[in-house]
Amino acid sequence: GAVVSQHPSWVICKSGTSVKIECRSLDFQATTMFWYRQFPKQSLMLMATSNEGSKATYEQGVEKDKFLINHASLTLSTLTVTSAHPEDSSFYICSARTSGRSTQYFGPGTRLTVL
Amino acid sequence: GENVEQHPSTLSVQEGDSAVIKCTYSDSASNYFPWYKQELGKGPQLIIDIRSNVGEKKDQRIAVTLNKTAKHFSLHITETQPEDSAVYFCAARTSYDKVIFGPGTSLSVIP
């Protein structure tokens, strides 16, 4: 099946610093990628949708200047958490979908801890 | 806005018994309904999906049913095994092409 990877799998950073998370589709072209955030014992909340070569569309309540998303190629999207604060600590998961298909394949997630 | 509800939030079954998880959705234009299994500390894994032009789909021990009129869909797992223990999420793709997740069901299969 389709494989999506994320890097890093976990990261610890100091408050005020920026962190970049990579999401890659390994064996298919991801025309659309999605970024989700998941707090402990909660569901996945969609943060933004990005189409290759276009600006990301953010969900209501998600600050686009704080969560920078780049989808410059058909296999790579990045999420940068800028000026991270402890409340940004969460499990960030990306998913990818190819054009014309409904199925979204998820990455393994990145655990972010902001001290 | 679009909403997906899921019940029960926790489910405990004996090994070999069946497990049923039920979901409802609000957007009548939703046309795609995936189910995901998430193990602790991992990303969700697609286990089965169904489209709105189909009422039922089965894959070995897993089946999903869809009632478009009632906006209900359900996951059925038969002959449960301890490795089925995980959190299960139903989801629905809305008319805005977003996949909205239910709150999840924590399934425990007791050996």
PDB file of C-alpha atoms in Angstrom:
ATOM      1  CA  GLY A   1       0.000   0.000   0.000  1.00  0.00           C
ATOM      2  CA  ALA A   2       0.880   3.669  -0.114  1.00  0.00           C
ATOM      3  CA  VAL A   3       3.485   4.773   2.409  1.00  0.00           C
ATOM      4  CA  VAL A   4       3.773   8.148   4.080  1.00  0.00           C
ATOM      5  CA  SER A   5       6.712   8.989   6.297  1.00  0.00           C
ATOM      6  CA  GLN A   6       7.290  11.799   8.772  1.00  0.00           C
ATOM      7  CA  HIS A   7      10.466  13.210  10.217  1.00  0.00           C
ATOM      8  CA  PRO A   8      11.283  13.585  12.986  1.00  0.00           C
ATOM      9  CA  SER A   9       9.197  11.079  14.921  1.00  0.00           C
ATOM     10  CA  TRP A  10       9.622  13.144  18.046  1.00  0.00           C
ATOM     11  CA  VAL A  11      11.164  16.516  18.904  1.00  0.00           C
ATOM     12  CA  ILE A  12      11.714  18.536  22.034  1.00  0.00           C
ATOM     13  CA  CYS A  13      12.339  22.256  21.737  1.00  0.00           C
ATOM     14  CA  LYS A  14      12.540  25.336  23.884  1.00  0.00           C
ATOM     15  CA  SER A  15       9.738  27.865  24.026  1.00  0.00           C
ATOM     16  CA  GLY A  16      10.153  30.557  21.382  1.00  0.00           C
ATOM     17  CA  THR A  17      12.027  28.426  18.872  1.00  0.00           C
ATOM     18  CA  SER A  18      10.750  27.076  15.543  1.00  0.00           C
ATOM     19  CA  VAL A  19      10.377  23.460  14.578  1.00  0.00           C
ATOM     20  CA  LYS A  20      10.023  21.960  11.106  1.00  0.00           C
ATOM     21  CA  ILE A  21       8.258  18.656  10.467  1.00  0.00           C
ATOM     22  CA  GLU A  22       8.576  16.866   7.125  1.00  0.00           C
ATOM     23  CA  CYS A  23       5.960  14.657   5.502  1.00  0.00           C
ATOM     24  CA  ARG A  24       6.863  12.512   2.504  1.00  0.00           C
ATOM     25  CA  SER A  25       4.893  10.222   0.243  1.00  0.00           C
ATOM     26  CA  LEU A  26       7.312   7.427  -0.610  1.00  0.00           C
ATOM     27  CA  ASP A  27       5.636   5.550  -3.437  1.00  0.00           C
ATOM     28  CA  PHE A  28       2.962   7.821  -4.881  1.00  0.00           C
ATOM     29  CA  GLN A  29       2.428  11.404  -5.926  1.00  0.00           C
ATOM     30  CA  ALA A  30       0.670  13.351  -3.214  1.00  0.00           C
ATOM     31  CA  THR A  31      -1.270  16.075  -4.988  1.00  0.00           C
ATOM     32  CA  THR A  32      -2.985  16.938  -1.716  1.00  0.00           C
ATOM     33  CA  MET A  33      -1.587  16.753   1.786  1.00  0.00           C
ATOM     34  CA  PHE A  34      -3.322  17.332   5.080  1.00  0.00           C
ATOM     35  CA  TRP A  35      -1.988  18.265   8.493  1.00  0.00           C
ATOM     36  CA  TYR A  36      -3.758  17.173  11.656  1.00  0.00           C
ATOM     37  CA  ARG A  37      -3.132  17.773  15.335  1.00  0.00           C
ATOM     38  CA  GLN A  38      -4.094  15.298  18.017  1.00  0.00           C
ATOM     39  CA  PHE A  39      -4.081  15.961  21.745  1.00  0.00           C
ATOM     40  CA  PRO A  40      -3.942  13.028  24.194  1.00  0.00           C
ATOM     41  CA  LYS A  41      -7.058  10.853  24.186  1.00  0.00           C
ATOM     42  CA  GLN A  42      -8.692  13.074  21.587  1.00  0.00           C
ATOM     43  CA  SER A  43      -9.550  12.804  17.924  1.00  0.00           C
ATOM     44  CA  LEU A  44      -7.655  14.179  14.961  1.00  0.00           C
ATOM     45  CA  MET A  45      -8.347  17.819  14.200  1.00  0.00           C
ATOM     46  CA  LEU A  46      -7.665  19.052  10.690  1.00  0.00           C
ATOM     47  CA  MET A  47      -5.345  22.050  10.681  1.00  0.00           C
ATOM     48  CA  ALA A  48      -4.852  22.705   6.993  1.00  0.00           C
ATOM     49  CA  THR A  49      -5.040  21.314   3.490  1.00  0.00           C
ATOM     50  CA  SER A  50      -2.369  21.917   0.894  1.00  0.00           C
ATOM     51  CA  ASN A  51      -2.298  21.211  -2.798  1.00  0.00           C
ATOM     52  CA  GLU A  52       1.046  20.908  -4.533  1.00  0.00           C
ATOM     53  CA  GLY A  53       2.257  24.283  -5.706  1.00  0.00           C
ATOM     54  CA  SER A  54      -0.536  26.231  -3.999  1.00  0.00           C
ATOM     55  CA  LYS A  55      -0.954  28.030  -0.724  1.00  0.00           C
ATOM     56  CA  ALA A  56      -2.404  25.979   2.089  1.00  0.00           C
ATOM     57  CA  THR A  57      -5.995  26.393   3.215  1.00  0.00           C
ATOM     58  CA  TYR A  58      -6.238  26.668   6.986  1.00  0.00           C
ATOM     59  CA  GLU A  59      -9.130  25.611   9.171  1.00  0.00           C
ATOM     60  CA  GLN A  60     -10.899  28.165  11.297  1.00  0.00           C
ATOM     61  CA  GLY A  61      -8.931  28.964  14.413  1.00  0.00           C
ATOM     62  CA  VAL A  62      -5.571  27.793  13.057  1.00  0.00           C
ATOM     63  CA  GLU A  63      -3.053  30.630  12.777  1.00  0.00           C
ATOM     64  CA  LYS A  64      -1.433  30.518   9.362  1.00  0.00           C
ATOM     65  CA  ASP A  65       1.486  32.695  10.492  1.00  0.00           C
ATOM     66  CA  LYS A  66       2.238  30.315  13.331  1.00  0.00           C
ATOM     67  CA  PHE A  67       1.853  27.061  11.413  1.00  0.00           C
ATOM     68  CA  LEU A  68       3.644  27.530   8.108  1.00  0.00           C
ATOM     69  CA  ILE A  69       2.907  24.885   5.513  1.00  0.00           C
ATOM     70  CA  ASN A  70       4.846  24.332   2.330  1.00  0.00           C
ATOM     71  CA  HIS A  71       3.948  21.775  -0.336  1.00  0.00           C
ATOM     72  CA  ALA A  72       6.550  22.460  -2.993  1.00  0.00           C
ATOM     73  CA  SER A  73       6.700  19.025  -4.572  1.00  0.00           C
ATOM     74  CA  LEU A  74       4.469  16.022  -5.176  1.00  0.00           C
ATOM     75  CA  THR A  75       6.254  14.042  -2.483  1.00  0.00           C
ATOM     76  CA  LEU A  76       7.049  16.537   0.257  1.00  0.00           C
ATOM     77  CA  SER A  77       5.156  18.855   2.544  1.00  0.00           C
ATOM     78  CA  THR A  78       6.544  20.634   5.578  1.00  0.00           C
ATOM     79  CA  LEU A  79       4.913  22.098   8.656  1.00  0.00           C
ATOM     80  CA  THR A  80       6.883  24.697  10.585  1.00  0.00           C
ATOM     81  CA  VAL A  81       5.680  25.621  14.044  1.00  0.00           C
ATOM     82  CA  THR A  82       7.024  29.113  14.625  1.00  0.00           C
ATOM     83  CA  SER A  83       7.711  30.626  18.040  1.00  0.00           C
ATOM     84  CA  ALA A  84       6.548  27.439  19.702  1.00  0.00           C
ATOM     85  CA  HIS A  85       4.919  27.549  23.122  1.00  0.00           C
ATOM     86  CA  PRO A  86       4.091  24.744  25.561  1.00  0.00           C
ATOM     87  CA  GLU A  87       0.466  24.755  24.421  1.00  0.00           C
ATOM     88  CA  ASP A  88       1.686  23.744  20.939  1.00  0.00           C
ATOM     89  CA  SER A  89       2.870  20.442  22.386  1.00  0.00           C
ATOM     90  CA  SER A  90       0.895  17.788  20.572  1.00  0.00           C
ATOM     91  CA  PHE A  91       0.994  14.886  18.150  1.00  0.00           C
ATOM     92  CA  TYR A  92       1.155  16.203  14.579  1.00  0.00           C
ATOM     93  CA  ILE A  93       0.100  13.848  11.808  1.00  0.00           C
ATOM     94  CA  CYS A  94       0.153  14.361   8.079  1.00  0.00           C
ATOM     95  CA  SER A  95      -1.774  12.495   5.441  1.00  0.00           C
ATOM     96  CA  ALA A  96      -1.532  12.402   1.687  1.00  0.00           C
ATOM     97  CA  ARG A  97      -3.855  11.722  -1.208  1.00  0.00           C
ATOM     98  CA  THR A  98      -3.308  11.459  -4.922  1.00  0.00           C
ATOM     99  CA  SER A  99      -5.388  13.174  -7.565  1.00  0.00           C
ATOM    100  CA  GLY A 100      -8.738  11.552  -8.300  1.00  0.00           C
ATOM    101  CA  ARG A 101      -8.603   9.188  -5.329  1.00  0.00           C
ATOM    102  CA  SER A 102     -10.529   9.380  -2.072  1.00  0.00           C
ATOM    103  CA  THR A 103      -8.170   7.469   0.169  1.00  0.00           C
ATOM    104  CA  GLN A 104      -5.924   9.400   2.529  1.00  0.00           C
ATOM    105  CA  TYR A 105      -2.820   7.652   3.821  1.00  0.00           C
ATOM    106  CA  PHE A 106      -1.435   8.793   7.130  1.00  0.00           C
ATOM    107  CA  GLY A 107       2.090   9.211   8.336  1.00  0.00           C
ATOM    108  CA  PRO A 108       3.293   7.814  11.683  1.00  0.00           C
ATOM    109  CA  GLY A 109       3.046  11.183  13.409  1.00  0.00           C
ATOM    110  CA  THR A 110       5.492  13.535  15.133  1.00  0.00           C
ATOM    111  CA  ARG A 111       5.389  14.077  18.872  1.00  0.00           C
ATOM    112  CA  LEU A 112       6.274  17.717  19.641  1.00  0.00           C
ATOM    113  CA  THR A 113       7.108  18.754  23.190  1.00  0.00           C
ATOM    114  CA  VAL A 114       7.763  22.417  23.878  1.00  0.00           C
ATOM    115  CA  LEU A 115       9.503  23.153  27.156  1.00  0.00           C
TER     116      LEU A 115
ATOM    117  CA  GLY B   1     -20.707  22.845  10.653  1.00  0.00           C
ATOM    118  CA  GLU B   2     -19.970  19.288   9.672  1.00  0.00           C
ATOM    119  CA  ASN B   3     -19.986  16.802  12.509  1.00  0.00           C
ATOM    120  CA  VAL B   4     -19.351  13.098  13.014  1.00  0.00           C
ATOM    121  CA  GLU B   5     -20.533  11.387  16.162  1.00  0.00           C
ATOM    122  CA  GLN B   6     -19.326   7.985  17.298  1.00  0.00           C
ATOM    123  CA  HIS B   7     -20.507   5.482  19.919  1.00  0.00           C
ATOM    124  CA  PRO B   8     -19.499   3.931  22.195  1.00  0.00           C
ATOM    125  CA  SER B   9     -16.428   5.812  23.384  1.00  0.00           C
ATOM    126  CA  THR B  10     -15.079   2.644  25.006  1.00  0.00           C
ATOM    127  CA  LEU B  11     -15.856  -0.969  24.229  1.00  0.00           C
ATOM    128  CA  SER B  12     -14.635  -4.096  25.936  1.00  0.00           C
ATOM    129  CA  VAL B  13     -15.293  -7.543  24.447  1.00  0.00           C
ATOM    130  CA  GLN B  14     -14.145 -11.082  25.065  1.00  0.00           C
ATOM    131  CA  GLU B  15     -11.804 -12.587  22.538  1.00  0.00           C
ATOM    132  CA  GLY B  16     -13.836 -14.248  19.800  1.00  0.00           C
ATOM    133  CA  ASP B  17     -16.887 -12.044  20.274  1.00  0.00           C
ATOM    134  CA  SER B  18     -18.013  -9.360  17.833  1.00  0.00           C
ATOM    135  CA  ALA B  19     -17.564  -5.620  18.224  1.00  0.00           C
ATOM    136  CA  VAL B  20     -19.812  -2.981  16.702  1.00  0.00           C
ATOM    137  CA  ILE B  21     -19.075   0.746  16.491  1.00  0.00           C
ATOM    138  CA  LYS B  22     -21.688   3.177  15.228  1.00  0.00           C
ATOM    139  CA  CYS B  23     -21.323   6.621  13.690  1.00  0.00           C
ATOM    140  CA  THR B  24     -23.589   9.341  12.407  1.00  0.00           C
ATOM    141  CA  TYR B  25     -22.744  12.273  10.177  1.00  0.00           C
ATOM    142  CA  SER B  26     -24.391  15.616   9.590  1.00  0.00           C
ATOM    143  CA  ASP B  27     -23.494  16.564   6.011  1.00  0.00           C
ATOM    144  CA  SER B  28     -25.969  14.801   3.735  1.00  0.00           C
ATOM    145  CA  ALA B  29     -23.599  15.413   0.815  1.00  0.00           C
ATOM    146  CA  SER B  30     -20.874  13.258   2.373  1.00  0.00           C
ATOM    147  CA  ASN B  31     -19.958  10.476  -0.018  1.00  0.00           C
ATOM    148  CA  TYR B  32     -16.948   8.663   1.388  1.00  0.00           C
ATOM    149  CA  PHE B  33     -16.604   7.022   4.799  1.00  0.00           C
ATOM    150  CA  PRO B  34     -13.250   5.581   5.901  1.00  0.00           C
ATOM    151  CA  TRP B  35     -12.477   3.773   9.134  1.00  0.00           C
ATOM    152  CA  TYR B  36      -9.090   4.042  10.784  1.00  0.00           C
ATOM    153  CA  LYS B  37      -7.343   2.042  13.498  1.00  0.00           C
ATOM    154  CA  GLN B  38      -4.828   3.855  15.654  1.00  0.00           C
ATOM    155  CA  GLU B  39      -2.435   2.143  18.006  1.00  0.00           C
ATOM    156  CA  LEU B  40      -0.799   4.066  20.814  1.00  0.00           C
ATOM    157  CA  GLY B  41       1.810   6.521  19.583  1.00  0.00           C
ATOM    158  CA  LYS B  42       1.221   5.721  15.919  1.00  0.00           C
ATOM    159  CA  GLY B  43      -0.579   7.306  13.001  1.00  0.00           C
ATOM    160  CA  PRO B  44      -4.035   6.094  11.916  1.00  0.00           C
ATOM    161  CA  GLN B  45      -4.160   3.102   9.603  1.00  0.00           C
ATOM    162  CA  LEU B  46      -6.975   2.729   7.077  1.00  0.00           C
ATOM    163  CA  ILE B  47      -8.768  -0.558   7.672  1.00  0.00           C
ATOM    164  CA  ILE B  48     -11.813  -0.261   5.420  1.00  0.00           C
ATOM    165  CA  ASP B  49     -13.807   2.376   3.597  1.00  0.00           C
ATOM    166  CA  ILE B  50     -17.158   2.650   1.879  1.00  0.00           C
ATOM    167  CA  ARG B  51     -18.607   4.975  -0.700  1.00  0.00           C
ATOM    168  CA  SER B  52     -22.125   6.341  -0.726  1.00  0.00           C
ATOM    169  CA  ASN B  53     -23.232   4.229  -3.657  1.00  0.00           C
ATOM    170  CA  VAL B  54     -22.650   1.041  -1.664  1.00  0.00           C
ATOM    171  CA  GLY B  55     -24.637  -0.192   1.346  1.00  0.00           C
ATOM    172  CA  GLU B  56     -22.197  -2.745   2.704  1.00  0.00           C
ATOM    173  CA  LYS B  57     -18.593  -3.813   2.292  1.00  0.00           C
ATOM    174  CA  LYS B  58     -16.700  -6.680   3.847  1.00  0.00           C
ATOM    175  CA  ASP B  59     -13.028  -7.544   4.161  1.00  0.00           C
ATOM    176  CA  GLN B  60     -12.360 -10.760   6.054  1.00  0.00           C
ATOM    177  CA  ARG B  61     -13.361 -10.113   9.690  1.00  0.00           C
ATOM    178  CA  ILE B  62     -14.256  -6.489   9.122  1.00  0.00           C
ATOM    179  CA  ALA B  63     -17.457  -5.137   7.597  1.00  0.00           C
ATOM    180  CA  VAL B  64     -18.952  -1.709   7.235  1.00  0.00           C
ATOM    181  CA  THR B  65     -22.581  -0.807   6.594  1.00  0.00           C
ATOM    182  CA  LEU B  66     -23.986   2.513   5.431  1.00  0.00           C
ATOM    183  CA  ASN B  67     -27.518   3.897   5.718  1.00  0.00           C
ATOM    184  CA  LYS B  68     -27.535   7.108   3.703  1.00  0.00           C
ATOM    185  CA  THR B  69     -31.130   7.957   4.562  1.00  0.00           C
ATOM    186  CA  ALA B  70     -30.443   7.861   8.275  1.00  0.00           C
ATOM    187  CA  LYS B  71     -26.876   9.141   7.861  1.00  0.00           C
ATOM    188  CA  HIS B  72     -25.566   6.212   9.875  1.00  0.00           C
ATOM    189  CA  PHE B  73     -22.624   3.925   9.244  1.00  0.00           C
ATOM    190  CA  SER B  74     -21.215   1.140  11.354  1.00  0.00           C
ATOM    191  CA  LEU B  75     -18.108  -0.989  11.721  1.00  0.00           C
ATOM    192  CA  HIS B  76     -18.429  -4.656  12.567  1.00  0.00           C
ATOM    193  CA  ILE B  77     -15.461  -6.745  13.676  1.00  0.00           C
ATOM    194  CA  THR B  78     -16.099 -10.461  14.069  1.00  0.00           C
ATOM    195  CA  GLU B  79     -14.013 -13.068  15.897  1.00  0.00           C
ATOM    196  CA  THR B  80     -12.089 -10.366  17.721  1.00  0.00           C
ATOM    197  CA  GLN B  81      -8.489 -10.968  18.672  1.00  0.00           C
ATOM    198  CA  PRO B  82      -6.282  -9.216  21.255  1.00  0.00           C
ATOM    199  CA  GLU B  83      -4.389  -7.484  18.449  1.00  0.00           C
ATOM    200  CA  ASP B  84      -7.636  -5.754  17.471  1.00  0.00           C
ATOM    201  CA  SER B  85      -7.303  -3.678  20.649  1.00  0.00           C
ATOM    202  CA  ALA B  86      -6.791  -0.051  19.579  1.00  0.00           C
ATOM    203  CA  VAL B  87      -8.654   3.199  19.064  1.00  0.00           C
ATOM    204  CA  TYR B  88     -10.961   3.176  16.056  1.00  0.00           C
ATOM    205  CA  PHE B  89     -12.046   6.335  14.266  1.00  0.00           C
ATOM    206  CA  CYS B  90     -14.855   6.697  11.780  1.00  0.00           C
ATOM    207  CA  ALA B  91     -14.689   9.587   9.359  1.00  0.00           C
ATOM    208  CA  ALA B  92     -16.720  11.228   6.644  1.00  0.00           C
ATOM    209  CA  ARG B  93     -15.673  13.261   3.671  1.00  0.00           C
ATOM    210  CA  THR B  94     -17.771  16.383   3.478  1.00  0.00           C
ATOM    211  CA  SER B  95     -19.003  18.378   0.512  1.00  0.00           C
ATOM    212  CA  TYR B  96     -15.960  20.624   1.037  1.00  0.00           C
ATOM    213  CA  ASP B  97     -13.656  17.650   0.402  1.00  0.00           C
ATOM    214  CA  LYS B  98     -12.511  17.507   4.011  1.00  0.00           C
ATOM    215  CA  VAL B  99     -12.351  14.313   6.018  1.00  0.00           C
ATOM    216  CA  ILE B 100     -13.867  14.890   9.452  1.00  0.00           C
ATOM    217  CA  PHE B 101     -13.135  12.375  12.188  1.00  0.00           C
ATOM    218  CA  GLY B 102     -15.382  11.048  14.899  1.00  0.00           C
ATOM    219  CA  PRO B 103     -14.182  11.213  18.522  1.00  0.00           C
ATOM    220  CA  GLY B 104     -12.951   7.626  18.518  1.00  0.00           C
ATOM    221  CA  THR B 105     -13.752   4.324  20.220  1.00  0.00           C
ATOM    222  CA  SER B 106     -11.232   2.609  22.453  1.00  0.00           C
ATOM    223  CA  LEU B 107     -11.650  -1.124  21.868  1.00  0.00           C
ATOM    224  CA  SER B 108     -10.236  -3.640  24.339  1.00  0.00           C
ATOM    225  CA  VAL B 109     -10.299  -7.333  23.489  1.00  0.00           C
ATOM    226  CA  ILE B 110      -9.898  -9.425  26.601  1.00  0.00           C
ATOM    227  CA  PRO B 111      -8.069 -12.737  26.108  1.00  0.00           C
TER     228      PRO B 111
END
